[in-house]
Amino acid sequence: MNFRSLITFAAAAAAVCPSALADKDTPNIVAHIMADSTNSVVQPAELYQRIVFVAEEEPAREQAGTASGEVSSPGSHQAGFRVQVFSDNNTRTAKNEARAKARQVSSRFPNLSTYVRYTSPYWRLKVGDFRTRQEADEVADQLRKAFPAFSKEIRVVRDRINLSD
C-alpha cells in the first residue's frame, strides 16, 4: 500500500467511523442528542420569513393557474378528484396546447373550472373539482363525447380540489 492509498483509507475510515478517532471523553453529536439535554436550532430570520411566506402563499400560487383567475382562501382545499384532459412534456408546444384545450373546454362547459399547471416536466390540463370519483367519471364521459379527439388522454385523477361554498 502506498502513502496516498494509506491517507485515503484513513480519511474514509474517519468518515465512516468518526468515533474511532475521537477521544473517549469528548462527547459526540449522537451522545448529545440521545442525552436528556436541550437541543436548539438556530436559523436566520430571513429563512423563517421565507418558510412562513411559502406556507401562506401556497394555496394562492396553486390556484393561479386557473382559467377564471380566482384565488381561493387558505384552508379551502381538500382531497378529491379532477378530470385530466391533457398531459405533455414537449417543451416547445405543451404549454400553448394545454391553454388552447382549456379555452375549448371552458367555452363548451363554462361551469367547469380549468387548471393549467406545470409540474416538471409535464404541462397538464385538469378540469373540475369533484368530491367523489363518480362525479368525476360522469364529467369525464361528457368530455369524451364532446371532444372525441381528446378521449385517449381523458382520465380521472386524484388531486387537491377547491371547495365551493
Coordinates of N, CA, C and O in Angstrom, one line a residue:
M1 N 0.8 -1.2 0.0 CA 0.0 0.0 0.0 C 0.9 1.2 0.0 O 1.8 1.4 0.8
N2 N 0.7 2.1 -1.0 CA 1.5 3.3 -1.0 C 0.9 4.4 0.0 O -0.1 4.2 0.5
F3 N 1.7 5.5 0.1 CA 1.3 6.5 1.1 C 0.0 7.2 0.7 O -0.8 7.4 1.6
R4 N -0.3 7.4 -0.6 CA -1.6 8.0 -1.0 C -2.7 7.1 -0.6 O -3.8 7.6 -0.2
S5 N -2.6 5.9 -0.9 CA -3.7 4.9 -0.5 C -3.9 4.8 1.0 O -5.1 4.7 1.4
L6 N -2.8 4.9 1.7 CA -3.0 4.9 3.2 C -3.7 6.1 3.7 O -4.6 6.0 4.6
I7 N -3.4 7.3 3.2 CA -4.1 8.5 3.5 C -5.6 8.4 3.1 O -6.5 8.8 3.9
T8 N -5.9 7.9 2.0 CA -7.3 7.8 1.5 C -8.0 6.8 2.4 O -9.2 7.1 2.8
F9 N -7.4 5.7 2.8 CA -8.0 4.7 3.6 C -8.3 5.3 5.0 O -9.4 5.2 5.6
A10 N -7.4 6.1 5.6 CA -7.6 6.7 6.9 C -8.7 7.7 6.8 O -9.5 7.8 7.8
A11 N -8.8 8.5 5.8 CA -9.8 9.5 5.6 C -11.2 8.8 5.5 O -12.2 9.3 6.1
A12 N -11.2 7.7 4.8 CA -12.5 7.0 4.6 C -12.9 6.4 6.0 O -14.1 6.4 6.3
A13 N -12.0 5.9 6.7 CA -12.3 5.3 8.0 C -12.8 6.3 9.0 O -13.7 6.1 9.7
A14 N -12.2 7.5 8.9 CA -12.6 8.6 9.8 C -14.0 9.1 9.4 O -14.8 9.4 10.3
A15 N -14.3 9.1 8.1 CA -15.7 9.5 7.7 C -16.7 8.5 8.1 O -17.8 8.8 8.5
V16 N -16.4 7.2 8.0 CA -17.4 6.1 8.3 C -17.5 6.0 9.8 O -18.6 5.8 10.3
C17 N -16.4 6.1 10.5 CA -16.4 5.8 12.0 C -15.7 6.9 12.7 O -14.5 6.7 13.1
P18 N -16.3 8.1 12.8 CA -15.5 9.2 13.4 C -15.2 9.0 14.9 O -14.3 9.5 15.4
S19 N -16.0 8.1 15.6 CA -15.8 7.9 17.0 C -14.5 7.1 17.2 O -13.9 7.1 18.3
A20 N -14.0 6.4 16.2 CA -12.7 5.7 16.3 C -11.5 6.6 16.5 O -10.6 6.3 17.1
L21 N -11.7 7.8 15.9 CA -10.6 8.8 16.0 C -10.8 9.8 17.2 O -9.9 10.4 17.6
A22 N -12.0 9.9 17.7 CA -12.3 10.8 18.8 C -11.9 10.3 20.1 O -11.8 9.1 20.4
D23 N -11.6 11.2 21.0 CA -11.2 10.8 22.4 C -12.5 10.3 23.0 O -13.6 10.9 22.9
K24 N -12.3 9.3 23.9 CA -13.5 8.7 24.5 C -14.2 9.7 25.5 O -15.3 9.6 25.8
D25 N -13.5 10.7 26.0 CA -14.0 11.7 26.9 C -14.8 12.8 26.2 O -15.5 13.5 26.8
T26 N -14.5 13.0 24.9 CA -15.1 14.0 24.1 C -16.5 13.6 23.7 O -16.6 12.5 23.0
P27 N -17.6 14.3 24.1 CA -18.9 13.9 23.7 C -19.1 14.1 22.1 O -18.6 15.1 21.6
N28 N -19.8 13.2 21.5 CA -20.1 13.3 20.1 C -21.6 13.7 19.9 O -22.3 13.8 20.9
I29 N -22.0 14.1 18.7 CA -23.3 14.6 18.5 C -24.4 13.6 18.8 O -25.4 13.9 19.3
V30 N -24.2 12.3 18.5 CA -25.2 11.3 18.8 C -25.4 11.1 20.3 O -26.5 11.1 20.8
A31 N -24.3 11.2 21.1 CA -24.4 11.1 22.6 C -25.2 12.3 23.1 O -26.0 12.2 24.0
H32 N -24.9 13.5 22.5 CA -25.6 14.7 22.9 C -27.1 14.7 22.6 O -27.9 15.0 23.5
I33 N -27.5 14.2 21.5 CA -28.9 14.1 21.1 C -29.6 13.0 22.0 O -30.7 13.3 22.4
M34 N -28.9 11.9 22.2 CA -29.6 10.9 23.0 C -29.7 11.2 24.5 O -30.5 10.7 25.2
A35 N -28.9 12.2 24.9 CA -28.9 12.5 26.4 C -30.2 13.4 26.6 O -30.9 13.8 25.7
D36 N -30.5 13.6 27.9 CA -31.7 14.4 28.2 C -31.3 15.9 28.2 O -31.8 16.7 29.0
S37 N -30.5 16.4 27.3 CA -30.2 17.8 27.2 C -31.1 18.5 26.3 O -31.9 17.9 25.5
T38 N -31.1 19.8 26.3 CA -31.9 20.6 25.4 C -31.1 20.9 24.1 O -29.9 21.2 24.1
N39 N -31.8 20.7 23.0 CA -31.2 20.9 21.7 C -31.9 22.1 21.1 O -33.1 22.2 21.1
S40 N -31.1 23.1 20.6 CA -31.7 24.2 20.0 C -31.2 24.4 18.5 O -30.1 24.0 18.2
V41 N -32.1 24.8 17.7 CA -31.8 25.0 16.3 C -31.8 26.5 16.0 O -32.7 27.2 16.3
V42 N -30.7 27.0 15.5 CA -30.5 28.4 15.2 C -30.7 28.6 13.6 O -30.0 27.9 12.9
Q43 N -31.6 29.5 13.3 CA -31.8 29.7 11.8 C -31.9 31.2 11.6 O -32.4 32.0 12.5
P44 N -31.5 31.7 10.5 CA -31.6 33.2 10.2 C -33.1 33.6 10.1 O -33.9 32.8 9.7
A45 N -33.4 34.8 10.5 CA -34.7 35.3 10.4 C -35.3 35.3 9.0 O -36.4 35.1 8.8
E46 N -34.4 35.5 8.0 CA -34.8 35.5 6.6 C -35.3 34.2 6.2 O -36.3 34.1 5.5
L47 N -34.7 33.1 6.7 CA -35.1 31.8 6.4 C -36.5 31.5 7.0 O -37.4 31.0 6.3
Y48 N -36.8 31.9 8.2 CA -38.1 31.8 8.8 C -39.1 32.5 8.0 O -40.2 32.0 7.8
Q49 N -38.8 33.8 7.6 CA -39.8 34.5 6.8 C -40.1 33.9 5.5 O -41.2 33.9 5.1
R50 N -39.1 33.3 4.8 CA -39.3 32.6 3.6 C -40.2 31.4 3.8 O -41.1 31.1 3.0
I51 N -40.0 30.6 4.9 CA -40.8 29.4 5.1 C -42.2 29.8 5.4 O -43.1 29.2 4.9
V52 N -42.4 30.8 6.2 CA -43.8 31.3 6.5 C -44.5 31.8 5.3 O -45.6 31.5 5.0
F53 N -43.7 32.6 4.5 CA -44.3 33.2 3.2 C -44.7 32.0 2.3 O -45.8 32.1 1.8
V54 N -43.9 31.0 2.1 CA -44.3 29.9 1.2 C -45.5 29.2 1.7 O -46.4 28.8 1.0
A55 N -45.6 28.9 3.0 CA -46.7 28.2 3.6 C -48.0 29.0 3.4 O -49.1 28.4 3.2
E56 N -47.9 30.3 3.6 CA -49.2 31.1 3.4 C -49.6 31.3 2.0 O -50.7 31.4 1.7
E57 N -48.6 31.4 1.1 CA -48.9 31.7 -0.3 C -49.2 30.4 -1.2 O -49.6 30.5 -2.3
E58 N -48.9 29.2 -0.7 CA -49.1 28.0 -1.5 C -50.4 27.9 -2.1 O -50.5 27.6 -3.3
P59 N -51.6 28.0 -1.3 CA -52.9 27.9 -2.0 C -53.1 28.9 -3.1 O -53.6 28.6 -4.1
A60 N -52.7 30.1 -2.9 CA -52.8 31.1 -3.9 C -52.0 30.8 -5.1 O -52.4 31.0 -6.3
R61 N -50.8 30.4 -4.9 CA -49.9 30.0 -6.0 C -50.4 28.8 -6.8 O -50.4 28.8 -8.0
E62 N -51.0 27.9 -6.1 CA -51.6 26.7 -6.8 C -52.8 27.1 -7.6 O -53.0 26.6 -8.7
Q63 N -53.6 28.0 -7.1 CA -54.8 28.4 -7.8 C -54.5 29.4 -8.9 O -55.3 29.5 -9.8
A64 N -53.3 30.0 -9.0 CA -53.0 31.0 -10.0 C -53.1 30.4 -11.4 O -53.3 31.2 -12.4
G65 N -53.1 29.1 -11.6 CA -53.2 28.6 -13.0 C -54.6 28.4 -13.5 O -54.8 27.8 -14.6
T66 N -55.6 28.8 -12.8 CA -57.0 28.6 -13.2 C -57.3 29.5 -14.3 O -56.8 30.6 -14.5
A67 N -58.3 29.1 -15.1 CA -58.7 29.9 -16.3 C -59.5 31.1 -15.7 O -59.4 32.2 -16.3
S68 N -60.2 30.9 -14.6 CA -61.0 32.0 -14.1 C -60.2 33.1 -13.4 O -60.6 34.2 -13.2
G69 N -59.0 32.7 -12.9 CA -58.1 33.6 -12.2 C -58.5 33.9 -10.8 O -57.9 34.7 -10.1
E70 N -59.5 33.2 -10.2 CA -59.9 33.4 -8.9 C -58.8 32.8 -7.9 O -58.2 31.8 -8.2
V71 N -58.6 33.5 -6.8 CA -57.7 33.0 -5.8 C -58.5 32.6 -4.6 O -59.3 33.3 -4.0
S72 N -58.4 31.3 -4.2 CA -59.1 30.8 -3.1 C -58.5 31.2 -1.7 O -57.3 31.4 -1.7
S73 N -59.2 31.1 -0.7 CA -58.7 31.4 0.6 C -57.9 30.2 1.1 O -58.3 29.1 0.8
P74 N -56.9 30.4 2.0 CA -56.2 29.2 2.5 C -57.2 28.3 3.3 O -58.1 28.8 4.0
G75 N -56.9 27.0 3.3 CA -57.8 26.1 4.0 C -59.0 25.6 3.3 O -59.8 24.9 3.8
S76 N -59.2 26.1 2.1 CA -60.4 25.7 1.3 C -60.1 24.6 0.3 O -60.8 24.5 -0.7
H77 N -59.1 23.8 0.6 CA -58.8 22.7 -0.2 C -59.0 21.4 0.5 O -58.9 21.3 1.7
Q78 N -59.3 20.3 -0.3 CA -59.4 19.0 0.3 C -59.1 18.0 -0.8 O -59.0 18.3 -2.0
A79 N -58.9 16.8 -0.4 CA -58.6 15.7 -1.3 C -59.8 15.4 -2.1 O -60.9 15.4 -1.6
G80 N -59.7 15.2 -3.4 CA -60.8 14.9 -4.3 C -60.3 14.4 -5.6 O -59.3 13.8 -5.7
F81 N -61.1 14.8 -6.7 CA -60.8 14.3 -8.0 C -60.9 15.4 -9.0 O -61.7 16.3 -8.8
R82 N -60.2 15.3 -10.1 CA -60.3 16.1 -11.2 C -60.2 15.2 -12.5 O -59.7 14.1 -12.4
V83 N -60.6 15.8 -13.6 CA -60.5 15.1 -14.9 C -59.3 15.6 -15.6 O -59.3 16.8 -15.9
Q84 N -58.3 14.8 -15.8 CA -57.1 15.2 -16.6 C -57.4 15.1 -18.1 O -57.7 14.0 -18.5
V85 N -57.3 16.2 -18.8 CA -57.7 16.2 -20.2 C -56.4 16.2 -21.1 O -56.4 15.7 -22.2
F86 N -55.3 16.7 -20.6 CA -54.1 16.8 -21.4 C -52.9 16.7 -20.4 O -52.9 17.2 -19.3
S87 N -51.8 16.1 -21.0 CA -50.6 16.0 -20.3 C -49.5 15.8 -21.3 O -49.6 14.8 -22.1
D88 N -48.5 16.6 -21.3 CA -47.4 16.5 -22.3 C -46.1 17.2 -21.8 O -46.2 18.1 -21.0
N89 N -45.0 16.7 -22.2 CA -43.7 17.2 -21.8 C -42.9 17.9 -22.9 O -41.7 18.1 -22.7
N90 N -43.5 18.1 -24.0 CA -42.9 18.8 -25.1 C -42.7 20.2 -24.8 O -43.6 21.0 -24.6
T91 N -41.4 20.6 -24.6 CA -41.1 22.0 -24.1 C -41.5 23.1 -25.0 O -41.8 24.2 -24.6
R92 N -41.6 22.8 -26.3 CA -42.0 23.8 -27.3 C -43.5 24.1 -27.4 O -43.9 25.2 -27.7
T93 N -44.3 23.0 -27.3 CA -45.7 23.1 -27.6 C -46.7 22.8 -26.5 O -47.8 23.2 -26.6
A94 N -46.2 22.2 -25.5 CA -47.2 21.7 -24.4 C -48.0 22.8 -23.7 O -49.2 22.7 -23.5
K95 N -47.3 23.9 -23.4 CA -47.9 25.0 -22.6 C -49.1 25.6 -23.5 O -50.2 25.7 -23.0
N96 N -48.8 25.9 -24.7 CA -49.8 26.5 -25.6 C -50.9 25.6 -25.9 O -52.1 25.9 -26.0
E97 N -50.6 24.3 -26.1 CA -51.6 23.3 -26.4 C -52.5 23.1 -25.1 O -53.8 23.0 -25.3
A98 N -52.0 23.1 -24.0 CA -52.8 22.9 -22.7 C -53.7 24.1 -22.6 O -54.9 24.0 -22.3
R99 N -53.2 25.3 -22.9 CA -54.1 26.5 -22.7 C -55.1 26.5 -23.8 O -56.3 27.0 -23.6
A100 N -54.8 26.1 -25.0 CA -55.8 26.1 -26.1 C -56.9 25.1 -25.8 O -58.1 25.4 -26.0
K101 N -56.6 23.9 -25.3 CA -57.6 23.0 -24.9 C -58.4 23.5 -23.7 O -59.6 23.2 -23.6
A102 N -57.8 24.2 -22.8 CA -58.5 24.8 -21.7 C -59.6 25.8 -22.2 O -60.7 25.8 -21.7
R103 N -59.2 26.6 -23.2 CA -60.2 27.5 -23.7 C -61.4 26.8 -24.4 O -62.5 27.1 -24.3
Q104 N -61.0 25.7 -25.1 CA -62.1 24.9 -25.8 C -63.0 24.3 -24.7 O -64.3 24.3 -24.9
V105 N -62.5 23.7 -23.7 CA -63.3 23.1 -22.6 C -64.1 24.2 -21.9 O -65.3 24.0 -21.7
S106 N -63.5 25.3 -21.6 CA -64.3 26.4 -20.9 C -65.4 26.9 -21.8 O -66.4 27.3 -21.2
S107 N -65.2 27.0 -23.1 CA -66.2 27.6 -23.9 C -67.4 26.6 -24.0 O -68.6 27.0 -24.1
R108 N -67.1 25.3 -24.0 CA -68.2 24.3 -24.1 C -68.8 24.0 -22.8 O -70.0 23.7 -22.7
F109 N -68.0 24.0 -21.7 CA -68.5 23.8 -20.3 C -68.1 24.9 -19.4 O -67.2 24.8 -18.6
P110 N -68.8 26.0 -19.5 CA -68.4 27.2 -18.7 C -68.5 27.0 -17.2 O -67.9 27.7 -16.4
N111 N -69.3 26.0 -16.7 CA -69.5 25.8 -15.3 C -68.3 25.0 -14.7 O -68.2 24.9 -13.5
L112 N -67.4 24.5 -15.5 CA -66.3 23.7 -15.0 C -65.0 24.6 -14.9 O -64.7 25.3 -15.9
S113 N -64.3 24.5 -13.8 CA -63.1 25.2 -13.7 C -62.0 24.4 -14.4 O -62.0 23.2 -14.4
T114 N -61.1 25.1 -15.1 CA -60.0 24.5 -15.8 C -58.7 24.9 -15.1 O -58.5 26.1 -14.7
Y115 N -57.7 24.0 -15.0 CA -56.4 24.3 -14.3 C -55.3 23.8 -15.2 O -55.2 22.7 -15.5
V116 N -54.5 24.8 -15.7 CA -53.3 24.5 -16.5 C -52.2 24.7 -15.5 O -51.9 25.7 -15.0
R117 N -51.4 23.6 -15.3 CA -50.3 23.6 -14.4 C -49.1 23.0 -15.0 O -49.2 22.1 -15.8
Y118 N -47.9 23.4 -14.5 CA -46.7 22.8 -14.9 C -46.1 22.1 -13.7 O -45.8 22.7 -12.6
T119 N -45.9 20.8 -13.8 CA -45.2 20.0 -12.7 C -44.2 19.3 -13.5 O -44.5 18.4 -14.3
S120 N -43.0 19.7 -13.3 CA -41.8 19.2 -14.1 C -41.8 17.7 -14.3 O -42.0 17.0 -13.3
P121 N -41.7 17.3 -15.5 CA -41.5 18.0 -16.8 C -42.8 18.2 -17.6 O -42.8 18.4 -18.8
Y122 N -44.0 18.0 -17.0 CA -45.2 18.0 -17.7 C -46.1 19.2 -17.5 O -46.2 19.8 -16.4
W123 N -46.7 19.6 -18.7 CA -47.8 20.6 -18.6 C -49.1 19.8 -18.6 O -49.2 18.8 -19.4
R124 N -50.0 20.1 -17.7 CA -51.2 19.3 -17.6 C -52.4 20.3 -17.6 O -52.4 21.4 -17.0
L125 N -53.5 19.8 -18.1 CA -54.8 20.4 -18.0 C -55.8 19.5 -17.3 O -56.0 18.4 -17.7
K126 N -56.3 20.0 -16.2 CA -57.2 19.3 -15.4 C -58.5 20.1 -15.3 O -58.4 21.4 -15.3
V127 N -59.6 19.4 -15.1 CA -60.9 20.1 -15.2 C -61.7 19.7 -13.9 O -61.7 18.5 -13.6
G128 N -62.4 20.7 -13.3 CA -63.3 20.4 -12.3 C -62.8 20.2 -10.9 O -61.6 20.1 -10.7
D129 N -63.7 20.2 -9.9 CA -63.4 20.0 -8.5 C -64.5 19.0 -8.1 O -65.6 19.5 -7.8
F130 N -64.2 17.8 -7.9 CA -65.2 16.7 -7.6 C -64.8 16.1 -6.3 O -63.7 15.6 -6.1
R131 N -65.8 15.9 -5.4 CA -65.6 15.3 -4.2 C -65.6 13.8 -4.3 O -64.9 13.1 -3.5
T132 N -66.3 13.2 -5.3 CA -66.4 11.8 -5.4 C -65.9 11.4 -6.8 O -66.0 12.2 -7.8
R133 N -65.4 10.2 -6.9 CA -64.9 9.7 -8.2 C -66.1 9.5 -9.2 O -65.9 9.7 -10.4
Q134 N -67.3 9.2 -8.7 CA -68.4 9.0 -9.5 C -68.8 10.3 -10.3 O -69.1 10.3 -11.5
E135 N -68.7 11.5 -9.6 CA -69.0 12.8 -10.2 C -68.0 13.0 -11.3 O -68.3 13.5 -12.4
A136 N -66.7 12.7 -11.0 CA -65.6 13.0 -12.0 C -65.8 12.0 -13.2 O -65.6 12.5 -14.3
D137 N -66.2 10.8 -13.0 CA -66.4 9.9 -14.1 C -67.5 10.3 -15.0 O -67.4 10.2 -16.2
E138 N -68.6 10.9 -14.4 CA -69.7 11.4 -15.2 C -69.2 12.5 -16.1 O -69.5 12.6 -17.3
V139 N -68.4 13.5 -15.6 CA -67.9 14.6 -16.3 C -66.9 14.1 -17.4 O -66.9 14.6 -18.5
A140 N -66.1 13.1 -17.0 CA -65.1 12.6 -18.0 C -65.9 12.0 -19.2 O -65.4 12.2 -20.3
D141 N -67.0 11.3 -19.0 CA -67.8 10.8 -20.1 C -68.3 11.9 -20.9 O -68.3 11.8 -22.2
Q142 N -68.8 13.0 -20.3 CA -69.3 14.1 -21.1 C -68.2 14.7 -21.9 O -68.4 15.1 -23.1
L143 N -67.0 14.8 -21.3 CA -65.9 15.4 -22.1 C -65.5 14.5 -23.3 O -65.2 15.0 -24.3
R144 N -65.5 13.2 -23.1 CA -65.2 12.3 -24.1 C -66.1 12.4 -25.3 O -65.8 12.4 -26.5
K145 N -67.4 12.6 -25.0 CA -68.5 12.8 -26.0 C -68.3 14.1 -26.7 O -68.5 14.2 -27.9
A146 N -68.0 15.2 -26.0 CA -67.9 16.5 -26.5 C -66.6 16.7 -27.3 O -66.5 17.4 -28.3
F147 N -65.5 16.0 -26.9 CA -64.2 16.1 -27.5 C -63.6 14.7 -27.8 O -62.8 14.3 -27.1
P148 N -64.1 14.1 -28.9 CA -63.6 12.8 -29.2 C -62.1 12.7 -29.5 O -61.4 11.7 -29.2
A149 N -61.5 13.8 -30.0 CA -60.1 13.9 -30.2 C -59.3 13.8 -28.9 O -58.1 13.4 -29.0
F150 N -59.9 14.2 -27.8 CA -59.1 14.2 -26.5 C -59.3 12.9 -25.8 O -58.7 12.7 -24.7
S151 N -60.2 12.0 -26.2 CA -60.7 10.9 -25.4 C -59.6 9.9 -25.0 O -59.7 9.4 -23.9
K152 N -58.5 9.8 -25.7 CA -57.4 8.9 -25.3 C -56.7 9.4 -24.0 O -56.2 8.7 -23.2
E153 N -56.7 10.7 -23.9 CA -56.0 11.3 -22.8 C -56.8 11.6 -21.5 O -56.3 11.9 -20.5
I154 N -58.1 11.6 -21.7 CA -59.0 11.9 -20.6 C -59.0 10.8 -19.6 O -59.3 9.6 -19.9
R155 N -58.8 11.2 -18.3 CA -58.8 10.2 -17.2 C -59.1 11.0 -15.9 O -58.8 12.1 -15.8
V156 N -59.6 10.2 -15.0 CA -59.9 10.8 -13.6 C -58.6 10.6 -12.8 O -58.1 9.5 -12.7
V157 N -58.2 11.7 -12.1 CA -57.1 11.7 -11.2 C -57.4 12.2 -9.9 O -58.2 13.1 -9.7
R158 N -56.7 11.7 -8.9 CA -56.8 12.3 -7.5 C -56.0 13.7 -7.5 O -55.0 13.8 -8.1
D159 N -56.6 14.6 -6.8 CA -55.9 16.0 -6.7 C -56.5 16.7 -5.5 O -57.5 16.3 -4.9
R160 N -55.8 17.8 -5.2 CA -56.3 18.7 -4.2 C -57.3 19.6 -4.9 O -57.0 20.3 -5.8
I161 N -58.6 19.6 -4.4 CA -59.6 20.4 -5.1 C -60.0 21.6 -4.2 O -59.7 21.7 -3.0
N162 N -60.6 22.6 -4.9 CA -61.0 23.8 -4.3 C -62.5 23.6 -3.9 O -63.3 23.1 -4.7
L163 N -62.8 23.9 -2.7 CA -64.2 23.8 -2.2 C -65.0 25.0 -2.5 O -64.5 26.2 -2.3
S164 N -66.1 24.9 -3.1 CA -67.0 26.0 -3.4 C -68.1 26.1 -2.3 O -68.6 25.1 -1.9
D165 N -68.4 27.3 -2.0 CA -69.4 27.5 -0.9 C -70.8 27.4 -1.4 O -71.2 27.5 -2.5

